[in-house]
Amino acid sequence: MKLVFHVNDVADLPYRTIELNVFNEKRSNSSRNFLGKVRVSGTGIAHREDDVNPQLHTLDKRSLFSHVRGEITFKLFLSDKEQVTGSGEPVVSGGVSKKTKKFQQQTTNTVVQNHTQANGVQENKKITHPNLTTHKSDPNMNDIKPVVITSIPGPPIAAVNTAVHGGVTSNGNRVGLFSVGSNEYGLKETKPHIGGLLNKDKTSSTYDLVEQMQYLYIRVVKGRDIPVTGAGELVAEVKLGNYRGITKRVGSNNVEWDQVFAFSKDTIQSSMVEIFVKERDKDDILGRVWFDLNEVPKRVPPDSQLAPQWYRMDDKRGDRAKAGEVMVAIWFGTQADEAFSEAWHSKAANVHLDGLGSIQSKVYLSPKLWYLRVSIIEAQDVILGEKGSGLMRYPELNVKVQVGNQVLKTRVAPAMANRSFSNPFWNEDLMFVVAEPFEDYVMVSVEDRVGPGREEIVGRVMVPVSVITRRLDSKEVASRWYNLDGHLGGPNDAKAGLRFASRIHIRATLDGGYHVLDEATMYSSDVRPTAKQLWKPHIGILEMGILGASNLMPMKIKDGKGGSSDAYCVAKYGSKWVRTRTVVDSLSPKWNEQYTWEVFDPCTVITIGVFDNSRVDKNPSGGLPGARDSRIGKVRIRLSTLESDRVYTHAYPLLMLHPSGMKKMGELHLAVRFSCANMLNMLHMYTMPLLPKMHYVQPLSVNQLDSLRYQALNVVAARLSRAEPSLGREVVEYILDHDSHMWSMRKSKANFFRLTHVLTWLSFMNRVIESMRNWSTPVYSSMFVVTFLIMVLMPELIVPSILLGFAVIGLWKYRFRARYPPHMDTRLSYADVVHPDELDEEFDSFPTSRSAEIVRNRYDRLRSVAGRIQTVVGDMATQGERFQALLSWRDPRASFLFVVVCFVAAIGFYLVPIRWVVAVWGLYFLRPPRFRNKLPSSAVSFFKRLPTMADSML
């Protein structure tokens, strides 16, 4: 049996609750008994019937003492193809009581909303069945009308076209949240019940970008005078309905737990909460205390924390004289409570003890990164290790510098006439990335290449990073001579080392004037220099409420529960990383956590990623150590595209590329607000360089930046992996786009189409000019000629007219500006029509792991693409060489003609004013087609006859 409900606003559905009640009807006296109920959040509703499997739900009991137990299986989904039989009475499959049939006959106003996408038009249809009698709906249901339907075929439901523009239909109704068609991968506006939208005064609440979630907090502090036989370990158990939480084990001589338990108010199934004290691995109760939930106080920050109190416990016989006391604090609060992040949550009841630490919300800080510049200048009195062979050959000396896991080498010292082989000269800079606190050493080794793949160390020195000079600008720092140690020769070499000390000349500095790039420049979230002395005051505040996700793809299979996901969210902006708590076993998690960042530059990007926690299960990844968290999706938001002090509430699609194609992994619901402190300061930032001054005074090469970015990513990943709970390397790499430099045919095509789209204005201008030249519309062509003559005769109007035109076009396009922040575009990314083999190549490892035949086919394809590029580059070079051939006299007759024409033109331009020349040329160029010849002009023909260097190529 199916029940159909009409929903007026689909966008509001994730914030509603579906309640299902089960009764037992007694036909003898026409009464019914309540058996149980199930509450399901609206976020768990699937797009289509095929996307969801029937879920098994446990019935909630009416009270704690009810003996009724049971389960019910059903599934929830949105449908636009449901049909109702044409008769006045709906057909019911299976045996149904008379009372139920009577209720079905009273149901009316069946509304089936059909969302179809055809040629960019949204279609809706409302159908009313006149044969059904009117039934007053429950006012608490908010116009939700149920209809019992079957799969018996009925007449098709027609559709009425309704235009949609900008997410709003022509009749003023907003498009639903779960629309289908081409809008499936689009951005969708939501209407969550948050204070930032309901209250105009944003300072009225600290957490005004998230929905308030009510929790029952129970803090079990410690116990005393508990009767324990022997030196056993004690635990405290908190029981609320079907939920049970257990504290850590403590000794009987020091009974102190100090743990907080949080129970969501939506899942509370009882009117009382009980706290038991037991011995470890024993069922006997040493003490018990209970609280009536109707008497529990409410606390809202910034109120001070509720002070815990001592409560006398009852033993298993109900006697309070010998059971001891327990210190407890209990209150109702929200997720804004200080105890929320460290509390044990009721939804984590099935998480094993080792995985509890990985589901808590945390804030991480990236280490402070510095660029370490080591300048290897020269060395003196280098003593080679092999005396015999050293006299027969010129030594190949180079320097290897190692800082932590980073190793770089200089080139081999060249032979110089004014220097001996024992005094090599390099004068080469090597760049490294180091992080505070400085614990590494700079190990400098002078090596001699004695053979292929064989190098011998002739001296080394170690310098602590902490003693290296720091600088904030490009001023030179004094260099130093260091004695080389570690001669590995015989006893004679040791004596020589005492008489002659080999030295190396080094200049080492910590450059604080650079910004250490650990993410791609186009997605950078921070561009401040490393040295805090160079920082400028922040210009605004970024606030983000991570509300939740909906319709996530199952990432794992759990026993008896089907597909599931343990999702958490990670957001990164600047040096601050935030991680939400993990919502266990949910495809529509709700986090409702709010975070704040200081903004120093508006042209930056915040990155939010969603992951599946692999550390929740007892045997992650089949018992293999070091399980990696799976990626679900990622969202980027550029702050410069946000209006100041406006709250953006949208559902962002989580798109992932797989070898099988692009998949929508779900939707991430966010509330974002960018507040500006001073608009003048923000506008001034647009006139400042994007990167710090050192990037322009002493610029780094592209290869250096790529290498340093990879080193910085390794340093950040290593530091964050040492936190508790750790932030996995796979998370850091995904957020920082570590593989953005890898080759991809899909990205190459996408960038090519981006370039062609940018150059479309050139083709547009060409079409406009050709239209004017063809005189297809004589009125416009005449106006164009008159305007051209005015500009030629009054050239002082040219620049003001162009600037005024830009201003008018900008004002005209203001009304068509984007109202929503940008998101991942499948068409722009060329992800919707990509070839499967190109995707497989994109996901291939480096070096490749595919077979030789596949690699050969891909190489041939790459050769064909490169051949076309080669032809285009050759044509461009040909045109440039023809310009050079005008005066090169490779073609004497062509150069002679060009020189003569230049002499004649010089005299003509001297005698005739330039404006008249331009006017005559313009009139000649814009002459009607009847006065033109289809053959190319003499100048074009002359230019195409000039010689090029292509004749000399093999």
PDB file of N, CA, C and O in Angstrom, residues 453-473:
ATOM      1  N   GLY A 453      76.226   6.604 -10.680  1.00  0.00           N
ATOM      2  CA  GLY A 453      75.407   6.207  -9.539  1.00  0.00           C
ATOM      3  C   GLY A 453      76.186   6.021  -8.260  1.00  0.00           C
ATOM      4  O   GLY A 453      75.658   5.454  -7.297  1.00  0.00           O
ATOM      5  N   ARG A 454      77.417   6.482  -8.221  1.00  0.00           N
ATOM      6  CA  ARG A 454      78.259   6.308  -7.032  1.00  0.00           C
ATOM      7  C   ARG A 454      78.830   7.656  -6.648  1.00  0.00           C
ATOM      8  O   ARG A 454      79.535   8.286  -7.445  1.00  0.00           O
ATOM      9  N   GLU A 455      78.494   8.098  -5.443  1.00  0.00           N
ATOM     10  CA  GLU A 455      78.968   9.381  -4.937  1.00  0.00           C
ATOM     11  C   GLU A 455      79.574   9.185  -3.552  1.00  0.00           C
ATOM     12  O   GLU A 455      79.054   8.424  -2.728  1.00  0.00           O
ATOM     13  N   GLU A 456      80.645   9.886  -3.341  1.00  0.00           N
ATOM     14  CA  GLU A 456      81.383   9.754  -2.075  1.00  0.00           C
ATOM     15  C   GLU A 456      81.349  11.088  -1.342  1.00  0.00           C
ATOM     16  O   GLU A 456      81.596  12.156  -1.926  1.00  0.00           O
ATOM     17  N   ILE A 457      80.993  11.024  -0.058  1.00  0.00           N
ATOM     18  CA  ILE A 457      80.933  12.225   0.771  1.00  0.00           C
ATOM     19  C   ILE A 457      82.346  12.599   1.212  1.00  0.00           C
ATOM     20  O   ILE A 457      83.062  11.787   1.796  1.00  0.00           O
ATOM     21  N   VAL A 458      82.744  13.838   0.922  1.00  0.00           N
ATOM     22  CA  VAL A 458      84.076  14.302   1.301  1.00  0.00           C
ATOM     23  C   VAL A 458      84.017  15.279   2.478  1.00  0.00           C
ATOM     24  O   VAL A 458      85.069  15.705   2.970  1.00  0.00           O
ATOM     25  N   GLY A 459      82.808  15.660   2.919  1.00  0.00           N
ATOM     26  CA  GLY A 459      82.675  16.543   4.076  1.00  0.00           C
ATOM     27  C   GLY A 459      81.219  16.925   4.292  1.00  0.00           C
ATOM     28  O   GLY A 459      80.432  16.950   3.342  1.00  0.00           O
ATOM     29  N   ARG A 460      80.895  17.208   5.539  1.00  0.00           N
ATOM     30  CA  ARG A 460      79.523  17.584   5.851  1.00  0.00           C
ATOM     31  C   ARG A 460      79.495  18.506   7.051  1.00  0.00           C
ATOM     32  O   ARG A 460      80.459  18.564   7.829  1.00  0.00           O
ATOM     33  N   VAL A 461      78.375  19.206   7.194  1.00  0.00           N
ATOM     34  CA  VAL A 461      78.166  20.077   8.328  1.00  0.00           C
ATOM     35  C   VAL A 461      76.668  20.109   8.613  1.00  0.00           C
ATOM     36  O   VAL A 461      75.844  20.008   7.684  1.00  0.00           O
ATOM     37  N   MET A 462      76.291  20.243   9.884  1.00  0.00           N
ATOM     38  CA  MET A 462      74.896  20.288  10.308  1.00  0.00           C
ATOM     39  C   MET A 462      74.642  21.598  11.029  1.00  0.00           C
ATOM     40  O   MET A 462      75.383  21.968  11.937  1.00  0.00           O
ATOM     41  N   VAL A 463      73.566  22.299  10.625  1.00  0.00           N
ATOM     42  CA  VAL A 463      73.210  23.591  11.204  1.00  0.00           C
ATOM     43  C   VAL A 463      71.767  23.516  11.686  1.00  0.00           C
ATOM     44  O   VAL A 463      70.873  23.181  10.887  1.00  0.00           O
ATOM     45  N   PRO A 464      71.482  23.823  12.951  1.00  0.00           N
ATOM     46  CA  PRO A 464      70.081  23.835  13.411  1.00  0.00           C
ATOM     47  C   PRO A 464      69.291  24.940  12.727  1.00  0.00           C
ATOM     48  O   PRO A 464      69.782  26.054  12.532  1.00  0.00           O
ATOM     49  N   VAL A 465      68.042  24.629  12.342  1.00  0.00           N
ATOM     50  CA  VAL A 465      67.194  25.624  11.688  1.00  0.00           C
ATOM     51  C   VAL A 465      66.865  26.767  12.645  1.00  0.00           C
ATOM     52  O   VAL A 465      66.683  27.910  12.228  1.00  0.00           O
ATOM     53  N   SER A 466      66.804  26.478  13.926  1.00  0.00           N
ATOM     54  CA  SER A 466      66.401  27.492  14.910  1.00  0.00           C
ATOM     55  C   SER A 466      67.401  28.630  15.035  1.00  0.00           C
ATOM     56  O   SER A 466      67.041  29.707  15.516  1.00  0.00           O
ATOM     57  N   VAL A 467      68.674  28.443  14.609  1.00  0.00           N
ATOM     58  CA  VAL A 467      69.677  29.498  14.744  1.00  0.00           C
ATOM     59  C   VAL A 467      69.854  30.291  13.457  1.00  0.00           C
ATOM     60  O   VAL A 467      70.671  31.210  13.411  1.00  0.00           O
ATOM     61  N   ILE A 468      69.105  29.959  12.423  1.00  0.00           N
ATOM     62  CA  ILE A 468      69.244  30.653  11.141  1.00  0.00           C
ATOM     63  C   ILE A 468      68.558  32.010  11.218  1.00  0.00           C
ATOM     64  O   ILE A 468      67.489  32.163  11.830  1.00  0.00           O
ATOM     65  N   THR A 469      69.151  32.995  10.591  1.00  0.00           N
ATOM     66  CA  THR A 469      68.649  34.372  10.631  1.00  0.00           C
ATOM     67  C   THR A 469      67.322  34.492   9.877  1.00  0.00           C
ATOM     68  O   THR A 469      67.155  33.926   8.795  1.00  0.00           O
ATOM     69  N   ARG A 470      66.398  35.254  10.462  1.00  0.00           N
ATOM     70  CA  ARG A 470      65.120  35.535   9.805  1.00  0.00           C
ATOM     71  C   ARG A 470      65.172  36.937   9.187  1.00  0.00           C
ATOM     72  O   ARG A 470      65.710  37.862   9.785  1.00  0.00           O
ATOM     73  N   ARG A 471      64.560  37.052   8.013  1.00  0.00           N
ATOM     74  CA  ARG A 471      64.502  38.356   7.371  1.00  0.00           C
ATOM     75  C   ARG A 471      63.093  38.585   6.825  1.00  0.00           C
ATOM     76  O   ARG A 471      62.371  37.624   6.484  1.00  0.00           O
ATOM     77  N   LEU A 472      62.720  39.859   6.746  1.00  0.00           N
ATOM     78  CA  LEU A 472      61.372  40.235   6.316  1.00  0.00           C
ATOM     79  C   LEU A 472      61.350  40.856   4.929  1.00  0.00           C
ATOM     80  O   LEU A 472      60.272  41.113   4.396  1.00  0.00           O
ATOM     81  N   ASP A 473      62.527  41.165   4.363  1.00  0.00           N
ATOM     82  CA  ASP A 473      62.582  41.805   3.046  1.00  0.00           C
ATOM     83  C   ASP A 473      63.699  41.159   2.241  1.00  0.00           C
ATOM     84  O   ASP A 473      64.180  40.069   2.584  1.00  0.00           O
TER      85      ASP A 473
END
